[in-house]
Amino acid sequence: MGSILWVLLGLVGIWFLASAATEQGLLPSGHGFGRVSEVVIGLALVAYAAYRAKRHFTR
């Protein structure tokens, strides 16, 4: 169950980054958060998922 969570968080992070890269935004509110915050949230989620993946596969 835990490994599914960090994979899902990584995908959500990619979605936030893709939303920041588009003109209209992919989130329901468009760019309601603002592009900069979408990039920050997306990078944080992708970084966390990468960290968990590294810990999972190096055991």
Coordinates of C-alpha atoms in Angstrom, one line a residue:
M1 CA 0.0 0.0 0.0
G2 CA 2.8 2.4 0.8
S3 CA 4.5 2.1 -2.5
I4 CA 1.3 2.9 -4.3
L5 CA 1.1 6.1 -2.4
W6 CA 4.5 7.5 -3.4
V7 CA 3.9 6.5 -7.0
L8 CA 0.6 8.3 -6.9
L9 CA 2.2 11.4 -5.4
G10 CA 4.8 11.4 -8.1
L11 CA 2.1 11.3 -10.8
V12 CA 0.3 14.2 -9.0
G13 CA 3.5 16.1 -9.0
I14 CA 4.0 15.6 -12.7
W15 CA 0.4 16.8 -13.2
F16 CA 1.1 20.0 -11.3
L17 CA 4.2 20.6 -13.4
A18 CA 2.3 20.0 -16.6
S19 CA -0.4 22.4 -15.4
A20 CA 2.1 25.1 -14.8
A21 CA 3.5 24.6 -18.3
T22 CA 0.2 25.0 -20.1
E23 CA -1.5 28.3 -20.8
Q24 CA -4.9 27.5 -19.4
G25 CA -3.8 25.2 -16.6
L26 CA -4.8 21.6 -16.1
L27 CA -6.3 22.0 -12.6
P28 CA -10.0 22.6 -12.2
S29 CA -9.3 26.2 -11.1
G30 CA -6.9 26.9 -14.0
H31 CA -4.0 28.6 -12.4
G32 CA -5.8 29.4 -9.2
F33 CA -2.7 28.6 -7.1
G34 CA -0.5 30.6 -9.5
R35 CA 2.1 29.1 -11.7
V36 CA 5.0 29.5 -9.3
S37 CA 3.2 27.6 -6.5
E38 CA 2.2 24.9 -9.0
V39 CA 5.9 24.4 -9.9
V40 CA 7.0 24.4 -6.3
I41 CA 4.3 21.9 -5.3
G42 CA 5.0 19.7 -8.3
L43 CA 8.8 19.6 -7.7
A44 CA 8.2 18.8 -4.0
L45 CA 5.9 15.9 -4.8
V46 CA 8.2 14.5 -7.5
A47 CA 11.3 14.9 -5.3
Y48 CA 9.5 13.1 -2.4
A49 CA 8.4 10.3 -4.7
A50 CA 12.0 9.9 -6.1
Y51 CA 13.4 9.8 -2.5
R52 CA 10.9 7.1 -1.5
A53 CA 11.6 5.2 -4.7
K54 CA 15.3 5.3 -4.1
R55 CA 14.8 4.1 -0.5
H56 CA 12.5 1.3 -1.7
F57 CA 14.8 0.0 -4.4
T58 CA 18.1 0.2 -2.4
R59 CA 17.0 -2.0 0.4

